[in-house]
């Protein structure tokens, strides 16, 4: 059995143990969905970061910069600005307000904040959460199949089955407690990978000077932040990449992390931890692709085939002048195997699987809360007891998980497009709605309803226009339209209270 | 390395860390005042 596989099995044993150990803590729906607002600042910070970044950060971002050079720095800039904005302007305020209204979910908060007796806000927001998160979780399951296939040669179907079973087990057992504590472990592995690998790579290549020289040889344009693009394609790439950051303040599974903090004061410590994590991880992931490109070029310049240097199993078709390999997204596992010891590489590859799991479990829990708490409890069974609600929530987690698995089995869409669509939809629908509900007194129920519907329609329509497909501009357009709708309708419907 | 590449590599993290530290101090002051 390889050291990498042993590392992965050890990781699975740890998350199983966390599931078992946290089972007894989930006695109420508040425990199951926001850990009873009892989490310490470190767990809150790592849980928010690990849930916020899927395997995209460990695999997608290095792959992007390997393919496009420093043009790939824009998503890192957009995301880190978005993360900082959300921690400063949303986290503390949302924790305070949801505590005051005793709101467990976002629909709870929106309904209480706008005194919505018609349940319109609750129903719309719960349906949006269920729709986008089911797609999102399905995309994470698909990614699990791919990563396990690439790492251990497990067929993608069985890779997905393993991913689904592990996530469902510990999420159903321990609810938010299990998800948050496994996030802490997963977040540590992720940031460890993204700091150690670029440092090892830069030592291997001999510093930033030789790195730049090797890349300049491939194509000097790869050293520029505008890459080799110009005009409209460049503008759309930069706007879209920066726009990804707008999504953070509207992701219900991340906002739930703020709500789970012991109190508002401790969130400032969480903010510091989470932002340092984000800067290390995003800059590490960006540099990893660039350094990988330099190592490939360096290996070829030494007269050795890069395939031989890099163990020959992934970098099969290197075109030094184009800087291409057969699959750019396999760079991280390959670099881990090449630059570190097998046992450490095992932990790092498990990190990619951990990144996927830490996102999928949080999203699964958020969609469960929309079904069990927002719809079943608050609309159909107001008199249900806590024990019954926790049981219903556990059943709902299993049903939604299996439904997402069925979508993952039948979809023909690429993971990347599914994730883009869900991230854009949730970010545009909830971002402006939550921000204005927290900060603008004159926001009304009608304004928020109009904002959410406008954002949803804008994201769907933008995705149908071919020129915008594959960019993040759907989120930018949805965000702007939602802000306009909220402000216009709120100003028309706001009435001063007597 | 080109100037703008170095700028975008260094400036955003430095700027964001500064902003977060200022926010941290402001929140700490608010929390002390509430106490």
Coordinates of C-alpha atoms in Angstrom, one line a residue:
Chain A
X1 CA 0.0 0.0 0.0
X2 CA 1.5 3.4 -1.0
X3 CA 2.3 6.1 1.6
X4 CA -0.2 8.4 -0.2
X5 CA -3.0 5.9 0.3
X6 CA -2.1 5.4 3.9
X7 CA -2.2 9.2 4.4
X8 CA -5.7 9.3 2.9
X9 CA -7.0 6.3 5.0
X10 CA -5.7 8.0 8.2
X11 CA -7.5 11.2 7.2
X12 CA -10.8 9.2 6.7
X13 CA -10.4 7.6 10.1
X14 CA -10.0 11.0 11.7
X15 CA -13.1 12.5 10.1
X16 CA -15.1 9.3 11.1
X17 CA -13.9 9.7 14.7
X18 CA -15.0 13.4 14.7
X19 CA -18.5 12.3 13.4
X20 CA -18.8 9.8 16.3
X21 CA -17.4 12.1 19.0
X22 CA -19.8 15.0 18.1
X23 CA -22.9 12.9 17.8
X24 CA -24.1 13.7 21.3
X25 CA -23.7 17.4 21.0
X26 CA -26.5 17.9 18.4
X27 CA -29.6 18.0 20.6
X28 CA -31.5 21.0 19.1
X29 CA -31.8 22.4 15.6
X30 CA -29.6 25.3 16.7
X31 CA -26.9 22.8 17.6
X32 CA -27.4 20.9 14.3
X33 CA -27.3 24.0 12.0
X34 CA -25.0 26.6 13.8
X35 CA -23.4 24.6 16.6
X36 CA -25.7 26.3 19.2
X37 CA -23.6 29.5 18.7
X38 CA -20.8 28.0 20.8
X39 CA -17.7 27.8 18.5
X40 CA -14.4 29.3 19.4
X41 CA -12.6 31.8 17.2
X42 CA -10.1 29.4 15.7
X43 CA -12.8 26.9 14.6
X44 CA -15.0 29.6 13.2
X45 CA -12.1 31.1 11.2
X46 CA -10.8 27.8 9.8
X47 CA -14.3 26.5 9.2
X48 CA -15.2 29.6 7.2
X49 CA -12.0 29.4 5.1
X50 CA -12.1 25.6 4.5
X51 CA -15.8 25.7 3.6
X52 CA -15.3 28.8 1.4
X53 CA -12.6 27.2 -0.7
X54 CA -13.2 23.9 -2.5
X55 CA -10.7 21.8 -4.4
X56 CA -10.7 24.8 -6.9
X57 CA -8.2 26.5 -4.7
X58 CA -5.7 23.6 -4.5
X59 CA -6.2 22.3 -8.0
X60 CA -7.9 24.9 -10.2
X61 CA -6.0 28.0 -9.3
X62 CA -2.5 26.4 -9.7
X63 CA -3.8 24.9 -13.0
X64 CA -5.0 28.4 -14.1
X65 CA -1.6 30.1 -13.5
X66 CA 0.2 27.2 -15.0
X67 CA -1.8 27.7 -18.2
X68 CA -2.0 31.5 -18.2
X69 CA 1.0 32.8 -16.1
X70 CA 0.5 36.0 -14.0
X71 CA -2.8 36.8 -15.6
X72 CA -4.1 34.1 -13.1
X73 CA -3.4 36.5 -10.2
X74 CA -6.7 38.3 -10.7
X75 CA -8.9 35.7 -9.1
X76 CA -6.6 35.7 -6.0
X77 CA -7.0 39.5 -5.8
X78 CA -10.8 39.5 -6.3
X79 CA -11.3 36.6 -3.8
X80 CA -9.1 38.1 -1.0
X81 CA -10.8 41.5 -1.3
X82 CA -14.2 39.8 -1.1
X83 CA -13.2 37.8 1.9
X84 CA -11.9 40.9 3.8
X85 CA -15.0 42.9 2.9
X86 CA -17.3 40.1 4.2
X87 CA -15.4 39.7 7.5
X88 CA -15.4 43.5 8.1
X89 CA -18.9 44.5 7.0
X90 CA -21.0 41.3 7.4
X91 CA -19.6 39.0 10.1
X92 CA -20.0 41.0 13.3
X93 CA -23.2 42.7 12.3
X94 CA -24.8 39.5 11.1
X95 CA -23.8 37.6 14.4
X96 CA -25.3 40.4 16.4
X97 CA -28.5 40.7 14.5
X98 CA -29.2 37.0 14.2
X99 CA -28.5 36.6 17.9
X100 CA -31.0 39.4 18.6
X101 CA -33.7 37.9 16.4
X102 CA -32.8 34.3 17.5
X103 CA -32.5 33.5 13.8
X104 CA -30.9 30.1 13.0
X105 CA -30.9 30.5 9.2
X106 CA -30.7 33.3 6.6
X107 CA -34.4 33.0 5.7
X108 CA -35.1 33.3 9.5
X109 CA -33.1 36.5 9.6
X110 CA -34.6 38.1 6.5
X111 CA -38.2 37.3 7.6
X112 CA -37.6 38.7 11.2
X113 CA -35.7 41.7 10.0
X114 CA -38.4 42.8 7.5
X115 CA -41.3 41.6 9.7
X116 CA -42.6 39.5 6.8
X117 CA -45.8 37.8 7.8
X118 CA -46.5 36.7 4.2
X119 CA -43.5 34.3 4.3
X120 CA -42.5 35.5 0.8
X121 CA -38.9 36.1 1.8
X122 CA -38.6 32.8 3.6
X123 CA -40.0 30.8 0.7
X124 CA -38.0 32.5 -2.1
X125 CA -34.7 32.4 -0.2
X126 CA -35.2 28.8 0.9
X127 CA -36.0 27.7 -2.6
X128 CA -32.9 29.5 -4.0
X129 CA -30.7 27.8 -1.4
X130 CA -32.1 24.4 -2.1
X131 CA -31.8 24.9 -5.9
X132 CA -28.2 26.2 -6.0
X133 CA -26.8 24.1 -3.2
X134 CA -28.1 20.9 -4.7
X135 CA -26.2 21.7 -7.9
X136 CA -23.2 22.9 -5.9
X137 CA -23.0 19.7 -3.8
X138 CA -23.4 17.6 -6.9
X139 CA -20.4 19.4 -8.4
X140 CA -18.3 18.6 -5.3
X141 CA -19.3 14.9 -5.5
X142 CA -18.2 14.9 -9.2
X143 CA -14.9 16.5 -8.1
X144 CA -14.5 13.8 -5.5
X145 CA -14.7 11.2 -8.2
X146 CA -12.1 13.0 -10.3
X147 CA -9.6 13.6 -7.5
X148 CA -9.8 10.0 -6.2
X149 CA -9.5 8.7 -9.7
X150 CA -6.4 10.8 -10.3
X151 CA -4.8 10.1 -7.0
X152 CA -5.5 6.4 -6.5
X153 CA -6.9 5.2 -9.8
X154 CA -10.3 4.4 -8.2
X155 CA -13.0 4.5 -10.9
X156 CA -14.9 7.9 -10.8
X157 CA -18.2 6.3 -9.8
X158 CA -16.7 4.5 -6.8
X159 CA -14.7 7.7 -5.9
X160 CA -18.0 9.5 -5.8
X161 CA -19.6 6.8 -3.7
X162 CA -16.7 7.0 -1.1
X163 CA -17.0 10.8 -1.0
X164 CA -20.8 10.7 -0.5
X165 CA -20.7 8.0 2.2
X166 CA -18.0 9.7 4.2
X167 CA -19.6 13.2 4.1
X168 CA -23.1 11.9 4.8
X169 CA -21.8 9.8 7.8
X170 CA -20.1 12.6 9.7
X171 CA -22.6 15.3 8.7
X172 CA -25.6 13.3 9.8
X173 CA -23.9 12.2 13.0
X174 CA -22.5 15.5 14.3
X175 CA -24.2 18.2 12.3
X176 CA -22.5 21.6 12.4
X177 CA -20.1 20.5 15.2
X178 CA -18.7 17.7 13.1
X179 CA -18.6 19.8 10.0
X180 CA -16.8 22.7 11.8
X181 CA -14.3 20.5 13.6
X182 CA -13.4 18.5 10.4
X183 CA -13.1 21.9 8.7
X184 CA -10.4 22.9 11.2
X185 CA -8.4 19.8 10.2
X186 CA -9.1 20.3 6.5
X187 CA -8.2 24.0 6.7
X188 CA -4.8 23.2 8.3
X189 CA -4.0 20.6 5.6
X190 CA -5.0 23.1 2.9
X191 CA -2.9 26.0 4.1
X192 CA 0.0 23.7 4.9
X193 CA 0.0 22.4 1.3
X194 CA -0.3 25.9 -0.3
X195 CA 2.6 27.3 1.8
X196 CA 5.0 24.4 1.8
X197 CA 4.8 23.5 -1.9
X198 CA 5.6 26.9 -3.4
X199 CA 8.4 27.4 -0.9
X200 CA 9.9 24.0 -1.8
X201 CA 9.5 24.8 -5.5
X202 CA 11.2 28.2 -5.2
X203 CA 14.1 26.6 -3.3
X204 CA 14.3 23.8 -6.0
X205 CA 14.4 26.3 -8.9
X206 CA 17.0 28.6 -7.2
X207 CA 15.0 31.7 -6.4
X208 CA 12.7 34.2 -8.1
X209 CA 15.3 35.3 -10.6
X210 CA 15.8 31.9 -12.2
X211 CA 12.0 31.4 -12.0
X212 CA 11.3 34.5 -14.1
X213 CA 14.1 33.6 -16.5
X214 CA 12.6 30.2 -17.2
X215 CA 9.1 31.7 -17.8
X216 CA 10.4 34.5 -20.0
X217 CA 11.9 31.7 -22.2
X218 CA 8.5 30.1 -22.7
X219 CA 6.7 33.4 -23.4
X220 CA 7.5 36.9 -21.9
X221 CA 3.7 37.6 -21.9
X222 CA 3.3 35.0 -19.1
X223 CA 5.2 37.3 -16.7
X224 CA 2.7 40.1 -17.2
X225 CA -0.6 40.5 -15.3
X226 CA -2.3 41.1 -18.6
X227 CA -1.0 37.8 -19.9
X228 CA -1.1 37.4 -23.7
X229 CA -4.6 38.8 -23.9
X230 CA -5.7 42.2 -25.1
X231 CA -9.0 44.2 -25.6
X232 CA -12.4 42.9 -24.7
X233 CA -11.3 39.3 -23.8
X234 CA -8.7 40.8 -21.4
X235 CA -11.3 43.2 -19.8
X236 CA -13.9 40.4 -19.4
X237 CA -11.3 38.1 -17.8
X238 CA -10.2 40.8 -15.3
X239 CA -13.7 42.0 -14.4
X240 CA -15.0 38.4 -14.1
X241 CA -12.0 37.3 -12.0
X242 CA -12.3 40.3 -9.7
X243 CA -16.0 39.7 -9.6
X244 CA -15.6 36.2 -8.0
X245 CA -14.9 38.1 -4.7
X246 CA -18.4 39.6 -4.7
X247 CA -19.8 36.2 -4.1
X248 CA -18.4 35.7 -0.6
X249 CA -20.9 37.9 1.2
X250 CA -23.9 36.0 -0.2
X251 CA -22.9 32.4 0.4
X252 CA -25.3 31.0 3.1
X253 CA -22.9 28.3 4.2
X254 CA -20.2 30.9 5.0
X255 CA -22.6 33.3 6.7
X256 CA -23.7 30.4 9.0
X257 CA -20.0 30.4 10.2
X258 CA -20.3 34.0 11.4
X259 CA -23.6 33.0 13.1
X260 CA -22.0 30.1 14.9
X261 CA -19.4 32.2 16.9
X262 CA -19.7 32.3 20.7
X263 CA -20.2 36.0 20.5
X264 CA -19.6 39.1 18.4
X265 CA -16.4 40.1 20.1
X266 CA -14.6 36.9 19.3
X267 CA -15.2 37.4 15.6
X268 CA -12.5 40.0 15.3
X269 CA -9.9 37.4 16.2
X270 CA -11.5 35.0 13.7
X271 CA -11.3 37.7 11.1
X272 CA -7.6 38.1 11.6
X273 CA -7.0 34.4 11.4
X274 CA -9.2 33.9 8.4
X275 CA -7.6 36.8 6.4
X276 CA -4.1 35.6 7.1
X277 CA -5.1 32.1 6.0
X278 CA -6.7 33.5 2.8
X279 CA -3.7 35.6 1.9
X280 CA -1.2 32.7 2.4
X281 CA -3.5 30.2 0.6
X282 CA -4.4 32.3 -2.4
X283 CA -0.9 33.7 -3.0
X284 CA 0.5 30.2 -2.5
X285 CA -1.9 28.7 -5.0
X286 CA -1.2 31.4 -7.6
X287 CA 2.6 31.1 -7.2
X288 CA 2.4 27.3 -7.2
X289 CA 1.3 27.3 -10.9
X290 CA 3.9 29.8 -11.9
X291 CA 6.7 27.9 -10.1
X292 CA 5.5 24.7 -11.6
X293 CA 5.8 26.2 -15.1
X294 CA 9.4 27.3 -14.3
X295 CA 10.3 23.9 -13.0
X296 CA 8.9 22.3 -16.2
X297 CA 10.9 24.6 -18.4
X298 CA 14.0 24.2 -16.2
X299 CA 13.8 20.4 -16.5
X300 CA 13.7 20.6 -20.2
X301 CA 16.6 23.1 -20.4
X302 CA 18.7 20.6 -18.5
X303 CA 18.3 18.2 -21.4
X304 CA 16.1 15.8 -19.5
X305 CA 12.6 15.0 -20.6
X306 CA 10.2 16.6 -18.2
X307 CA 8.3 13.4 -18.2
X308 CA 11.3 11.5 -16.8
X309 CA 12.0 14.3 -14.2
X310 CA 8.4 14.3 -13.0
X311 CA 8.1 10.5 -12.7
X312 CA 6.6 10.4 -16.1
X313 CA 3.0 9.7 -15.1
X314 CA 1.2 13.1 -15.6
X315 CA 3.4 15.6 -17.5
X316 CA 3.2 13.6 -20.7
X317 CA 2.7 16.2 -23.4
X318 CA 4.8 19.2 -22.5
X319 CA 5.2 21.8 -25.1
X320 CA 7.8 24.1 -23.7
X321 CA 7.0 27.0 -26.0
X322 CA 3.3 26.9 -25.2
X323 CA 3.8 25.9 -21.6
X324 CA 1.1 23.2 -21.8
X325 CA 0.7 19.9 -20.1
X326 CA -2.0 17.3 -20.7
X327 CA -4.1 18.4 -17.8
X328 CA -3.0 21.6 -16.0
X329 CA -5.2 20.7 -13.0
X330 CA -3.0 17.8 -12.1
X331 CA -0.1 20.1 -11.2
X332 CA -0.6 20.2 -7.4
X333 CA -0.6 16.4 -6.9
X334 CA 2.4 16.1 -9.3
X335 CA 4.4 18.8 -7.6
X336 CA 3.6 17.3 -4.2
X337 CA 5.0 13.9 -5.4
X338 CA 8.0 15.5 -7.0
X339 CA 9.1 18.0 -4.3
X340 CA 8.2 16.2 -1.0
X341 CA 8.4 12.8 0.7
X342 CA 5.7 10.3 -0.2
X343 CA 4.0 10.5 3.2
X344 CA 3.9 14.3 3.0
X345 CA 2.6 14.1 -0.6
X346 CA -0.1 11.8 0.7
X347 CA -1.2 14.4 3.2
X348 CA -1.2 17.1 0.5
X349 CA -3.3 15.0 -1.9
X350 CA -5.7 14.2 0.9
X351 CA -5.8 18.0 1.3
X352 CA -7.5 18.3 -2.1
X353 CA -10.1 15.7 -1.1
X354 CA -10.4 17.5 2.2
X355 CA -11.0 20.8 0.5
X356 CA -13.8 19.2 -1.5
X357 CA -15.4 17.6 1.5
X358 CA -15.2 20.7 3.7
X359 CA -17.2 22.6 1.1
X360 CA -19.7 19.9 0.3
X361 CA -20.6 19.1 4.0
X362 CA -21.2 22.8 4.8
X363 CA -23.4 23.2 1.7
X364 CA -25.3 20.0 2.4
X365 CA -26.0 21.3 5.9
X366 CA -27.2 24.7 4.6
X367 CA -29.6 23.1 2.1
X368 CA -30.8 20.8 4.9
X369 CA -31.6 23.8 7.0
X370 CA -33.7 25.3 4.2
X371 CA -35.8 22.1 3.9
X372 CA -36.1 21.0 7.6
X373 CA -36.0 24.4 9.4
X374 CA -37.2 27.0 6.9
X375 CA -39.9 25.0 5.2
X376 CA -40.9 22.0 7.3
X377 CA -40.6 23.6 10.8
X378 CA -41.5 27.2 10.2
X379 CA -44.3 26.7 7.6
X380 CA -45.8 23.2 8.1
X381 CA -45.0 22.0 11.7
X382 CA -44.6 25.0 14.0
X383 CA -45.3 22.9 17.1
X384 CA -42.6 20.2 16.3
X385 CA -40.3 19.4 19.2
X386 CA -36.5 19.7 19.1
X387 CA -35.9 16.0 19.1
X388 CA -38.2 15.4 16.2
X389 CA -36.7 18.3 14.3
X390 CA -33.2 17.0 14.7
X391 CA -34.3 13.6 13.4
X392 CA -36.1 15.2 10.4
X393 CA -33.0 17.3 9.7
X394 CA -30.8 14.1 9.7
X395 CA -33.2 12.4 7.3
X396 CA -33.3 15.5 5.1
X397 CA -29.4 15.5 5.0
X398 CA -29.4 12.0 3.7
X399 CA -32.2 12.6 1.1
X400 CA -30.6 15.8 -0.2
X401 CA -27.2 14.1 -0.3
X402 CA -28.5 11.2 -2.3
X403 CA -30.4 13.6 -4.6
X404 CA -27.2 15.5 -5.3
X405 CA -25.4 12.2 -6.0
X406 CA -28.1 11.3 -8.5
X407 CA -27.6 14.7 -10.2
X408 CA -23.8 14.2 -10.2
X409 CA -24.3 10.8 -11.9
X410 CA -26.6 12.1 -14.6
X411 CA -25.1 15.6 -15.4
X412 CA -23.2 16.2 -18.6
X413 CA -21.9 19.6 -17.4
X414 CA -18.3 20.2 -16.3
X415 CA -17.7 20.7 -12.6
X416 CA -16.3 24.1 -13.3
X417 CA -19.4 25.4 -15.0
X418 CA -21.7 24.0 -12.3
X419 CA -19.7 25.7 -9.6
X420 CA -19.6 29.0 -11.4
X421 CA -23.3 29.0 -11.9
X422 CA -24.1 28.2 -8.2
X423 CA -21.5 30.6 -6.8
X424 CA -22.8 33.4 -9.0
X425 CA -26.5 32.7 -8.3
X426 CA -26.1 32.6 -4.5
X427 CA -23.7 35.5 -4.4
X428 CA -26.0 37.8 -6.5
X429 CA -29.2 36.7 -4.7
X430 CA -28.0 37.0 -1.1
X431 CA -25.0 39.4 -1.2
X432 CA -26.8 42.7 -1.7
X433 CA -30.0 41.5 0.2
X434 CA -27.9 40.7 3.3
X435 CA -25.7 43.8 3.1
X436 CA -28.6 46.2 2.7
X437 CA -30.7 44.4 5.4
X438 CA -27.8 44.8 7.8
X439 CA -26.7 48.3 7.0
X440 CA -29.6 50.3 5.4
X441 CA -32.5 51.0 7.6
X442 CA -34.9 52.0 4.8
X443 CA -34.7 48.5 3.1
X444 CA -38.1 47.0 2.8
X445 CA -39.5 43.5 2.4
X446 CA -40.7 44.4 -1.1
X447 CA -37.2 45.8 -2.0
X448 CA -35.4 42.6 -0.9
X449 CA -38.0 40.5 -2.7
X450 CA -37.4 42.5 -5.9
X451 CA -33.6 42.4 -5.4
X452 CA -33.6 38.6 -5.0
X453 CA -35.8 37.9 -8.0
X454 CA -33.9 40.4 -10.2
X455 CA -30.6 38.8 -9.3
X456 CA -31.8 35.3 -10.0
X457 CA -33.2 36.2 -13.4
X458 CA -30.1 38.2 -14.3
X459 CA -27.8 35.3 -13.5
X460 CA -29.9 32.8 -15.4
X461 CA -30.2 35.1 -18.5
X462 CA -26.5 36.0 -18.5
X463 CA -25.6 32.3 -18.4
X464 CA -27.7 31.8 -21.6
X465 CA -25.7 34.4 -23.6
X466 CA -22.8 32.6 -25.3
X467 CA -20.3 35.5 -25.0
X468 CA -20.5 35.5 -21.2
X469 CA -20.4 31.7 -20.7
X470 CA -17.3 30.7 -18.7
X471 CA -16.8 34.1 -17.2
X472 CA -17.9 35.4 -13.8
X473 CA -19.7 38.4 -15.2
X474 CA -23.1 36.8 -14.4
X475 CA -22.4 37.5 -10.7
X476 CA -21.3 41.1 -11.4
X477 CA -24.4 41.9 -13.5
X478 CA -26.7 40.1 -11.0
X479 CA -25.1 42.0 -8.1
X480 CA -25.5 45.4 -9.8
X481 CA -29.1 44.7 -10.9
X482 CA -30.0 43.5 -7.4
X483 CA -28.6 46.6 -5.8
X484 CA -30.6 48.8 -8.2
X485 CA -33.8 46.8 -7.6
X486 CA -33.4 46.9 -3.8
X487 CA -32.8 50.6 -3.6
X488 CA -35.5 51.6 -6.1
X489 CA -38.3 49.4 -4.7
X490 CA -37.3 50.2 -1.1
X491 CA -37.4 53.9 -1.7
X492 CA -40.9 53.5 -3.2
X493 CA -42.3 51.3 -0.5
X494 CA -40.6 52.6 2.7
X495 CA -42.8 54.2 5.3
X496 CA -41.7 55.9 8.5
X497 CA -43.0 54.1 11.6
X498 CA -45.4 56.2 13.7
Chain B
X1 CA 10.0 40.7 -13.4
X2 CA 7.9 43.5 -14.8
X3 CA 7.1 46.3 -12.4
X4 CA 3.3 45.8 -12.5
X5 CA 3.6 42.1 -11.8
X6 CA 5.7 42.8 -8.7
X7 CA 3.2 45.5 -7.7
X8 CA 0.2 43.2 -7.9
X9 CA 2.1 40.5 -6.1
X10 CA 3.0 42.7 -3.2
X11 CA 0.5 45.5 -2.9
X12 CA -2.8 43.7 -2.4
X13 CA -1.7 41.5 0.5
X14 CA 0.0 44.5 2.2
X15 CA -3.1 46.7 1.7
X16 CA -5.5 44.0 2.9
X17 CA -3.5 43.2 6.0
X18 CA -3.3 46.9 6.8
X19 CA -7.1 47.3 6.4
X20 CA -7.8 44.3 8.6
X21 CA -5.5 45.5 11.3
X22 CA -7.2 48.9 11.3
X23 CA -10.6 47.2 11.4
X24 CA -9.4 44.9 14.3
X25 CA -8.3 48.0 16.4
X26 CA -11.6 49.7 15.6
X27 CA -13.7 46.7 16.7
X28 CA -11.5 46.3 19.8
X29 CA -12.2 49.9 20.7
X30 CA -16.0 49.4 20.1
X31 CA -16.0 46.3 22.3
X32 CA -14.2 48.1 25.1
X33 CA -16.7 51.0 25.0
X34 CA -19.7 48.6 25.2
X35 CA -18.1 47.0 28.3

